[in-house]
């Protein structure tokens, strides 16, 4: 999936070079957001919540 997405973005950049500035701006904003510890902790909690909930349910059973 990532390979297809990367290929599509690369194809768009080759077809429309003006998109390079837009893509770089988006990457910079995403990098700035992801570098915040609170955002990383929230994302980890969202991704790991099902596993945590299953583990706690097994403890309670």
GROMACS .gro file of N, CA and C in nm:
model
  183
    1UNK      N    1   0.083  -0.120   0.000
    1UNK     CA    2   0.000   0.000   0.000
    1UNK      C    3   0.087   0.126   0.000
    2UNK      N    4   0.189   0.126   0.085
    2UNK     CA    5   0.278   0.243   0.092
    2UNK      C    6   0.352   0.262  -0.041
    3UNK      N    7   0.386   0.151  -0.106
    3UNK     CA    8   0.457   0.160  -0.234
    3UNK      C    9   0.368   0.225  -0.339
    4UNK      N   10   0.240   0.187  -0.340
    4UNK     CA   11   0.144   0.246  -0.435
    4UNK      C   12   0.126   0.394  -0.406
    5UNK      N   13   0.111   0.428  -0.278
    5UNK     CA   14   0.093   0.568  -0.239
    5UNK      C   15   0.216   0.651  -0.276
    6UNK      N   16   0.334   0.599  -0.248
    6UNK     CA   17   0.457   0.669  -0.282
    6UNK      C   18   0.469   0.687  -0.433
    7UNK      N   19   0.435   0.583  -0.509
    7UNK     CA   20   0.440   0.591  -0.654
    7UNK      C   21   0.343   0.695  -0.709
    8UNK      N   22   0.224   0.700  -0.650
    8UNK     CA   23   0.124   0.798  -0.695
    8UNK      C   24   0.172   0.940  -0.667
    9UNK      N   25   0.228   0.962  -0.549
    9UNK     CA   26   0.278   1.096  -0.516
    9UNK      C   27   0.396   1.133  -0.606
   10UNK      N   28   0.485   1.039  -0.629
   10UNK     CA   29   0.599   1.066  -0.717
   10UNK      C   30   0.552   1.095  -0.859
   11UNK      N   31   0.453   1.019  -0.908
   11UNK     CA   32   0.399   1.043  -1.041
   11UNK      C   33   0.336   1.181  -1.052
   12UNK      N   34   0.262   1.222  -0.948
   12UNK     CA   35   0.203   1.356  -0.949
   12UNK      C   36   0.310   1.464  -0.951
   13UNK      N   37   0.416   1.443  -0.875
   13UNK     CA   38   0.523   1.543  -0.872
   13UNK      C   39   0.594   1.554  -1.007
   14UNK      N   40   0.607   1.442  -1.077
   14UNK     CA   41   0.668   1.446  -1.210
   14UNK      C   42   0.574   1.515  -1.308
   15UNK      N   43   0.444   1.485  -1.299
   15UNK     CA   44   0.346   1.543  -1.391
   15UNK      C   45   0.323   1.691  -1.362
   16UNK      N   46   0.321   1.728  -1.234
   16UNK     CA   47   0.292   1.866  -1.194
   16UNK      C   48   0.400   1.914  -1.097
   17UNK      N   49   0.511   1.966  -1.149
   17UNK     CA   50   0.621   2.008  -1.061
   17UNK      C   51   0.581   2.117  -0.961
   18UNK      N   52   0.475   2.192  -0.990
   18UNK     CA   53   0.432   2.296  -0.897
   18UNK      C   54   0.381   2.237  -0.767
   19UNK      N   55   0.344   2.110  -0.767
   19UNK     CA   56   0.296   2.046  -0.645
   19UNK      C   57   0.407   2.022  -0.543
   20UNK      N   58   0.532   2.033  -0.587
   20UNK     CA   59   0.644   2.007  -0.496
   20UNK      C   60   0.639   2.098  -0.375
   21UNK      N   61   0.612   2.226  -0.395
   21UNK     CA   62   0.605   2.320  -0.283
   21UNK      C   63   0.492   2.281  -0.188
   22UNK      N   64   0.378   2.240  -0.243
   22UNK     CA   65   0.265   2.198  -0.160
   22UNK      C   66   0.299   2.073  -0.080
   23UNK      N   67   0.360   1.974  -0.146
   23UNK     CA   68   0.396   1.850  -0.077
   23UNK      C   69   0.498   1.877   0.032
   24UNK      N   70   0.596   1.961   0.004
   24UNK     CA   71   0.695   1.994   0.107
   24UNK      C   72   0.632   2.067   0.224
   25UNK      N   73   0.535   2.154   0.198
   25UNK     CA   74   0.466   2.223   0.306
   25UNK      C   75   0.387   2.125   0.392
   26UNK      N   76   0.318   2.031   0.328
   26UNK     CA   77   0.242   1.931   0.402
   26UNK      C   78   0.334   1.845   0.486
   27UNK      N   79   0.447   1.803   0.430
   27UNK     CA   80   0.543   1.721   0.505
   27UNK      C   81   0.598   1.799   0.624
   28UNK      N   82   0.626   1.927   0.606
   28UNK     CA   83   0.678   2.009   0.716
   28UNK      C   84   0.575   2.022   0.828
   29UNK      N   85   0.449   2.043   0.791
   29UNK     CA   86   0.344   2.055   0.893
   29UNK      C   87   0.326   1.923   0.966
   30UNK      N   88   0.322   1.814   0.892
   30UNK     CA   89   0.306   1.682   0.956
   30UNK      C   90   0.425   1.653   1.047
   31UNK      N   91   0.544   1.684   1.003
   31UNK     CA   92   0.663   1.662   1.087
   31UNK      C   93   0.657   1.746   1.214
   32UNK      N   94   0.608   1.870   1.202
   32UNK     CA   95   0.597   1.956   1.320
   32UNK      C   96   0.493   1.902   1.418
   33UNK      N   97   0.384   1.850   1.366
   33UNK     CA   98   0.278   1.796   1.452
   33UNK      C   99   0.325   1.667   1.519
   34UNK      N  100   0.389   1.580   1.442
   34UNK     CA  101   0.430   1.450   1.494
   34UNK      C  102   0.543   1.464   1.595
   35UNK      N  103   0.619   1.570   1.587
   35UNK     CA  104   0.732   1.584   1.680
   35UNK      C  105   0.687   1.626   1.820
   36UNK      N  106   0.559   1.656   1.838
   36UNK     CA  107   0.508   1.694   1.970
   36UNK      C  108   0.485   1.568   2.055
   37UNK      N  109   0.540   1.559   2.174
   37UNK     CA  110   0.524   1.439   2.257
   37UNK      C  111   0.378   1.406   2.289
   38UNK      N  112   0.295   1.507   2.308
   38UNK     CA  113   0.155   1.481   2.340
   38UNK      C  114   0.085   1.413   2.222
   39UNK      N  115   0.116   1.457   2.101
   39UNK     CA  116   0.056   1.397   1.982
   39UNK      C  117   0.103   1.253   1.968
   40UNK      N  118   0.230   1.227   1.994
   40UNK     CA  119   0.282   1.091   1.986
   40UNK      C  120   0.217   1.001   2.091
   41UNK      N  121   0.200   1.051   2.212
   41UNK     CA  122   0.136   0.972   2.318
   41UNK      C  123  -0.010   0.943   2.283
   42UNK      N  124  -0.081   1.040   2.230
   42UNK     CA  125  -0.221   1.019   2.190
   42UNK      C  126  -0.230   0.916   2.079
   43UNK      N  127  -0.144   0.927   1.978
   43UNK     CA  128  -0.146   0.832   1.867
   43UNK      C  129  -0.114   0.691   1.915
   44UNK      N  130  -0.017   0.679   2.005
   44UNK     CA  131   0.017   0.546   2.058
   44UNK      C  132  -0.100   0.489   2.137
   45UNK      N  133  -0.168   0.573   2.214
   45UNK     CA  134  -0.285   0.526   2.288
   45UNK      C  135  -0.396   0.481   2.196
   46UNK      N  136  -0.421   0.555   2.090
   46UNK     CA  137  -0.526   0.518   1.995
   46UNK      C  138  -0.490   0.386   1.927
   47UNK      N  139  -0.365   0.371   1.886
   47UNK     CA  140  -0.325   0.249   1.816
   47UNK      C  141  -0.321   0.127   1.908
   48UNK      N  142  -0.282   0.148   2.033
   48UNK     CA  143  -0.265   0.034   2.124
   48UNK      C  144  -0.387   0.006   2.210
   49UNK      N  145  -0.490   0.091   2.205
   49UNK     CA  146  -0.605   0.074   2.293
   49UNK      C  147  -0.671  -0.063   2.282
   50UNK      N  148  -0.695  -0.119   2.163
   50UNK     CA  149  -0.758  -0.252   2.157
   50UNK      C  150  -0.677  -0.359   2.230
   51UNK      N  151  -0.546  -0.355   2.216
   51UNK     CA  152  -0.462  -0.455   2.283
   51UNK      C  153  -0.466  -0.435   2.435
   52UNK      N  154  -0.462  -0.309   2.479
   52UNK     CA  155  -0.468  -0.281   2.623
   52UNK      C  156  -0.601  -0.326   2.680
   53UNK      N  157  -0.711  -0.297   2.610
   53UNK     CA  158  -0.843  -0.335   2.658
   53UNK      C  159  -0.857  -0.487   2.667
   54UNK      N  160  -0.805  -0.561   2.567
   54UNK     CA  161  -0.811  -0.708   2.572
   54UNK      C  162  -0.733  -0.762   2.691
   55UNK      N  163  -0.615  -0.705   2.716
   55UNK     CA  164  -0.532  -0.751   2.826
   55UNK      C  165  -0.603  -0.728   2.960
   56UNK      N  166  -0.661  -0.612   2.978
   56UNK     CA  167  -0.729  -0.581   3.103
   56UNK      C  168  -0.852  -0.671   3.120
   57UNK      N  169  -0.923  -0.697   3.010
   57UNK     CA  170  -1.039  -0.788   3.019
   57UNK      C  171  -0.995  -0.928   3.061
   58UNK      N  172  -0.881  -0.974   3.010
   58UNK     CA  173  -0.831  -1.106   3.050
   58UNK      C  174  -0.793  -1.108   3.198
   59UNK      N  175  -0.741  -0.997   3.250
   59UNK     CA  176  -0.708  -0.992   3.391
   59UNK      C  177  -0.833  -1.000   3.477
   60UNK      N  178  -0.939  -0.934   3.430
   60UNK     CA  179  -1.063  -0.930   3.508
   60UNK      C  180  -1.137  -1.064   3.504
   61UNK      N  181  -1.114  -1.144   3.402
   61UNK     CA  182  -1.188  -1.271   3.388
   61UNK      C  183  -1.136  -1.378   3.479
   0.00000   0.00000   0.00000
